Short mmCIF file of C-alpha atoms in Angstrom, two decimals:
data_model
loop_
_atom_site.label_atom_id
_atom_site.label_comp_id
_atom_site.label_asym_id
_atom_site.label_seq_id
_atom_site.Cartn_x
_atom_site.Cartn_y
_atom_site.Cartn_z
CA MET A 1 -70.95 80.56 -45.55
CA GLU A 2 -74.64 81.48 -45.73
CA ARG A 3 -73.86 85.05 -46.78
CA TYR A 4 -72.17 83.73 -49.92
CA LEU A 5 -75.33 81.89 -50.95
CA LYS A 6 -78.15 84.38 -50.48
CA PRO A 7 -79.67 86.47 -53.28
CA THR A 8 -79.14 90.25 -53.20
CA ASP A 9 -80.09 93.18 -55.40
CA PHE A 10 -76.96 92.40 -57.43
CA PHE A 11 -76.75 88.61 -57.10
CA ASP A 12 -80.43 88.51 -58.05
CA TYR A 13 -80.80 84.89 -59.12
CA ASN A 14 -84.48 84.86 -58.13
CA GLN A 15 -85.34 87.00 -61.17
CA PRO A 16 -87.51 84.82 -63.50
CA ASP A 17 -85.45 85.39 -66.67
CA LEU A 18 -82.24 84.63 -64.84
CA LYS A 19 -83.69 81.50 -63.25
CA ALA A 20 -84.80 80.30 -66.67
CA TRP A 21 -81.37 81.01 -68.17
CA ILE A 22 -79.62 79.07 -65.43
CA ALA A 23 -81.94 76.10 -65.87
CA ALA A 24 -81.40 76.07 -69.63
CA ARG A 25 -77.60 76.28 -69.27
CA LEU A 26 -77.60 73.32 -66.88
CA ASP A 27 -79.95 71.15 -68.89
CA GLY A 28 -78.16 67.85 -69.46
CA VAL A 29 -75.19 68.78 -67.25
CA PRO A 30 -74.40 66.21 -64.51
CA GLU A 31 -75.58 67.26 -61.07
CA GLU A 32 -72.04 67.67 -59.82
CA PRO A 33 -70.84 71.09 -58.56
CA VAL A 34 -67.61 71.31 -60.58
CA GLU A 35 -69.29 70.29 -63.84
CA GLN A 36 -72.14 72.71 -63.25
CA ALA A 37 -69.72 75.53 -62.40
CA LYS A 38 -67.76 74.87 -65.60
CA ALA A 39 -70.96 74.98 -67.69
CA LEU A 40 -72.09 78.22 -66.07
CA TYR A 41 -68.64 79.74 -66.55
CA LEU A 42 -68.65 79.09 -70.30
CA ALA A 43 -72.23 80.33 -70.61
CA THR A 44 -71.31 83.58 -68.85
CA ARG A 45 -68.01 84.06 -70.66
CA ASP A 46 -69.39 83.58 -74.17
CA GLY A 47 -73.07 84.39 -73.70
CA VAL A 48 -72.51 88.00 -72.63
CA SER A 49 -70.11 90.05 -74.77
CA TYR A 50 -67.38 92.02 -73.03
CA ASN A 51 -67.83 95.76 -73.57
CA PRO A 52 -66.18 98.27 -71.18
CA TYR A 53 -67.94 101.19 -72.86
CA VAL A 54 -71.31 100.24 -71.35
CA PHE A 55 -70.13 101.07 -67.82
CA SER A 56 -72.70 103.13 -65.94
CA PRO A 57 -72.83 104.38 -62.34
CA GLU A 58 -76.45 103.26 -61.98
CA PRO A 59 -76.77 100.42 -59.40
CA GLU A 60 -79.12 98.40 -61.62
CA THR A 61 -76.41 97.99 -64.27
CA PHE A 62 -74.19 96.01 -61.89
CA SER A 63 -76.74 93.24 -61.35
CA ALA A 64 -76.59 89.74 -62.78
CA SER A 65 -80.02 90.04 -64.39
CA TYR A 66 -79.10 93.31 -66.12
CA ALA A 67 -75.96 91.81 -67.66
CA LEU A 68 -77.99 88.90 -68.95
CA ARG A 69 -80.79 91.10 -70.27
CA THR A 70 -78.52 93.46 -72.19
CA GLY A 71 -76.25 90.74 -73.56
CA GLU A 72 -73.12 92.88 -73.15
CA SER A 73 -71.25 94.01 -70.08
CA TYR A 74 -67.80 94.18 -68.54
CA CYS A 75 -65.84 92.22 -65.96
CA ILE A 76 -67.70 93.09 -62.74
CA PRO A 77 -71.32 92.35 -63.78
CA LYS A 78 -70.18 89.26 -65.70
CA ALA A 79 -68.48 88.00 -62.55
CA VAL A 80 -71.64 88.76 -60.57
CA LEU A 81 -73.71 86.86 -63.15
CA LEU A 82 -71.56 83.76 -62.72
CA GLY A 83 -71.62 84.17 -58.96
CA ALA A 84 -75.39 84.54 -58.85
CA ALA A 85 -75.88 81.47 -61.03
CA ALA A 86 -73.55 79.50 -58.76
CA ARG A 87 -75.40 80.61 -55.62
CA SER A 88 -78.70 79.52 -57.14
CA ILE A 89 -77.51 75.89 -57.18
CA GLY A 90 -75.86 75.97 -53.76
CA ILE A 91 -72.29 76.92 -54.71
CA PRO A 92 -71.05 79.78 -52.49
CA SER A 93 -69.57 82.73 -54.37
CA ARG A 94 -67.88 86.01 -53.55
CA LEU A 95 -66.74 88.92 -55.71
CA GLY A 96 -63.07 89.82 -56.01
CA LEU A 97 -61.83 93.25 -57.10
CA ALA A 98 -58.36 94.30 -58.22
CA ASP A 99 -56.59 96.86 -60.38
CA VAL A 100 -54.90 95.42 -63.48
CA ARG A 101 -52.52 96.72 -66.09
CA ASN A 102 -53.64 95.87 -69.60
CA HIS A 103 -50.79 95.51 -72.06
CA LEU A 104 -53.07 94.55 -74.92
CA SER A 105 -56.00 96.88 -75.41
CA SER A 106 -57.34 99.16 -78.09
CA PRO A 107 -55.63 102.56 -78.44
CA LYS A 108 -59.06 104.17 -78.26
CA LEU A 109 -59.83 102.59 -74.90
CA ILE A 110 -56.45 103.57 -73.45
CA GLU A 111 -56.92 107.11 -74.75
CA TRP A 112 -60.41 107.27 -73.27
CA LEU A 113 -59.19 106.14 -69.86
CA ARG A 114 -55.88 108.05 -70.13
CA SER A 115 -54.28 105.04 -68.48
CA ASP A 116 -53.38 101.40 -69.07
CA ILE A 117 -54.48 100.63 -65.50
CA PHE A 118 -57.99 99.27 -65.28
CA ARG A 119 -59.39 100.17 -61.87
CA MET A 120 -61.79 97.77 -60.18
CA HIS A 121 -61.40 94.71 -62.38
CA GLY A 122 -63.81 92.02 -61.22
CA TYR A 123 -63.58 88.25 -60.90
CA ILE A 124 -65.54 85.68 -58.89
CA GLU A 125 -64.48 83.09 -56.35
CA LEU A 126 -66.46 79.85 -56.11
CA TYR A 127 -66.32 77.45 -53.17
CA LEU A 128 -65.71 74.03 -54.72
CA ASN A 129 -64.30 70.86 -53.16
CA GLY A 130 -63.64 72.59 -49.87
CA HIS A 131 -61.73 75.64 -51.09
CA TRP A 132 -62.17 78.91 -52.97
CA VAL A 133 -61.33 78.89 -56.68
CA LYS A 134 -61.01 82.05 -58.79
CA ALA A 135 -62.86 82.35 -62.11
CA THR A 136 -62.78 85.24 -64.59
CA PRO A 137 -65.46 85.05 -67.30
CA ALA A 138 -64.79 88.54 -68.68
CA PHE A 139 -63.53 88.14 -72.25
CA ASN A 140 -65.81 86.22 -74.60
CA ARG A 141 -64.34 83.85 -77.17
CA GLN A 142 -65.03 86.09 -80.19
CA LEU A 143 -63.20 89.02 -78.62
CA CYS A 144 -60.27 86.81 -77.64
CA GLU A 145 -59.96 85.63 -81.23
CA LEU A 146 -59.85 89.24 -82.45
CA MET A 147 -57.15 89.98 -79.87
CA SER A 148 -55.15 86.83 -80.72
CA VAL A 149 -55.50 85.62 -77.14
CA GLU A 150 -56.54 82.14 -76.07
CA PRO A 151 -59.94 82.25 -74.31
CA LEU A 152 -59.49 81.81 -70.57
CA GLU A 153 -60.61 78.36 -69.47
CA PHE A 154 -61.89 77.24 -66.07
CA ASP A 155 -61.64 73.67 -64.79
CA GLY A 156 -63.28 74.20 -61.39
CA VAL A 157 -60.09 73.13 -59.62
CA ASN A 158 -57.39 75.68 -60.44
CA ASP A 159 -57.56 79.47 -60.27
CA SER A 160 -58.48 81.04 -63.61
CA VAL A 161 -57.50 84.69 -63.35
CA PHE A 162 -56.26 86.14 -66.64
CA GLN A 163 -54.06 85.32 -69.59
CA GLU A 164 -50.56 86.61 -68.87
CA TYR A 165 -49.46 86.37 -72.50
CA THR A 166 -50.87 86.51 -76.00
CA LYS A 167 -50.39 83.67 -78.48
CA ALA A 168 -47.29 85.51 -79.71
CA GLY A 169 -45.80 85.71 -76.21
CA GLN A 170 -46.55 89.38 -75.54
CA ALA A 171 -47.51 90.47 -72.04
CA HIS A 172 -51.29 90.78 -71.71
CA MET A 173 -52.48 91.36 -68.15
CA GLU A 174 -50.95 91.79 -64.72
CA TYR A 175 -52.58 92.44 -61.36
CA VAL A 176 -51.15 95.53 -59.65
CA ASN A 177 -53.45 96.07 -56.64
CA ASP A 178 -55.81 93.74 -54.77
CA HIS A 179 -58.95 95.20 -53.16
CA GLY A 180 -60.10 91.95 -51.55
CA VAL A 181 -63.28 89.88 -51.78
CA PHE A 182 -66.89 90.78 -50.96
CA ASP A 183 -70.07 88.86 -50.18
CA ASP A 184 -72.05 91.46 -52.14
CA LEU A 185 -71.16 94.07 -54.73
CA PRO A 186 -69.75 97.19 -52.95
CA HIS A 187 -71.35 99.75 -55.26
CA ASN A 188 -70.14 102.92 -53.54
CA PHE A 189 -66.62 101.56 -53.15
CA ILE A 190 -66.43 100.70 -56.85
CA LEU A 191 -67.75 104.08 -57.97
CA SER A 192 -65.36 105.92 -55.68
CA GLY A 193 -62.42 103.98 -57.09
CA VAL A 194 -63.45 104.57 -60.69
CA ARG A 195 -64.06 108.29 -60.13
CA ASN A 196 -60.69 108.70 -58.44
CA ALA A 197 -58.91 106.86 -61.25
CA TYR A 198 -60.70 108.55 -64.17
CA PRO A 199 -62.10 111.91 -62.96
CA HIS A 200 -62.10 113.27 -66.51
CA LEU A 201 -64.85 110.82 -67.47
CA PHE A 202 -67.37 112.30 -65.04
CA PRO A 203 -68.95 115.71 -65.69
CA GLU A 204 -68.80 117.95 -62.65
CA SER A 205 -72.56 118.44 -62.58
CA GLY A 206 -73.79 114.85 -62.45
CA ALA A 207 -73.22 111.13 -62.27
CA GLU A 208 -73.46 110.36 -65.98
CA LEU A 209 -70.32 108.97 -67.54
CA MET A 210 -68.86 110.64 -70.62
CA GLN A 211 -69.63 108.56 -73.69
CA GLY A 212 -66.89 106.24 -74.94
CA PRO A 213 -65.20 106.67 -78.33
CA SER A 214 -66.72 103.51 -79.81
CA SER A 215 -69.73 101.27 -79.49
CA SER A 216 -67.65 98.29 -78.35
CA LEU A 217 -64.11 97.02 -77.87
CA GLU A 218 -64.66 94.63 -80.77
CA THR A 219 -65.41 97.64 -83.00
CA ASP A 220 -62.11 99.18 -81.88
CA ILE A 221 -60.14 96.09 -82.85
CA GLU A 222 -61.81 95.11 -86.11
#
């Protein structure tokens, strides 16, 4: 279990700004693992805006501290942020990766990806009350409201993976391929999967990703 508690270059909870953020988020929260995990989940979900267009191949951009510093990120770094915060207070965490089909997304994003399959979607598993519980802090409340989707809650007891339906009953997300769980972020594995899924986004001459059509998903929807 020790490997799910240690800091890494990605789960970098020893960074001063991240340590201060964690302490501030837990101020006044009972010193009970489930309650602390719930507080950190909400802070991660709503404190960092979801924006798939900021994806970058650079290793630094996958770290917990980078997601916090920039204030916007996507599912994988947001999951790592929650996992790092959990590790810092003694809650083991591990990163889960899967491919998902998104039935409710902006036309611009689907056009950019040329697919409704999102490769390498990230969530986090936390070890609470003797078992692993899934948590997915990807979509912030403001974005969910724009998409007419209930924000995904996490009670620290039951798996919180993704909303299957919108408020109107339309299909929203489904998992189509499971890549397993990892004690640290598998950077090369993620990049290989993304490149294979969306080769058109990567210029032949380098690692830089082609710029997205918008500044954010919220801009697409508004």
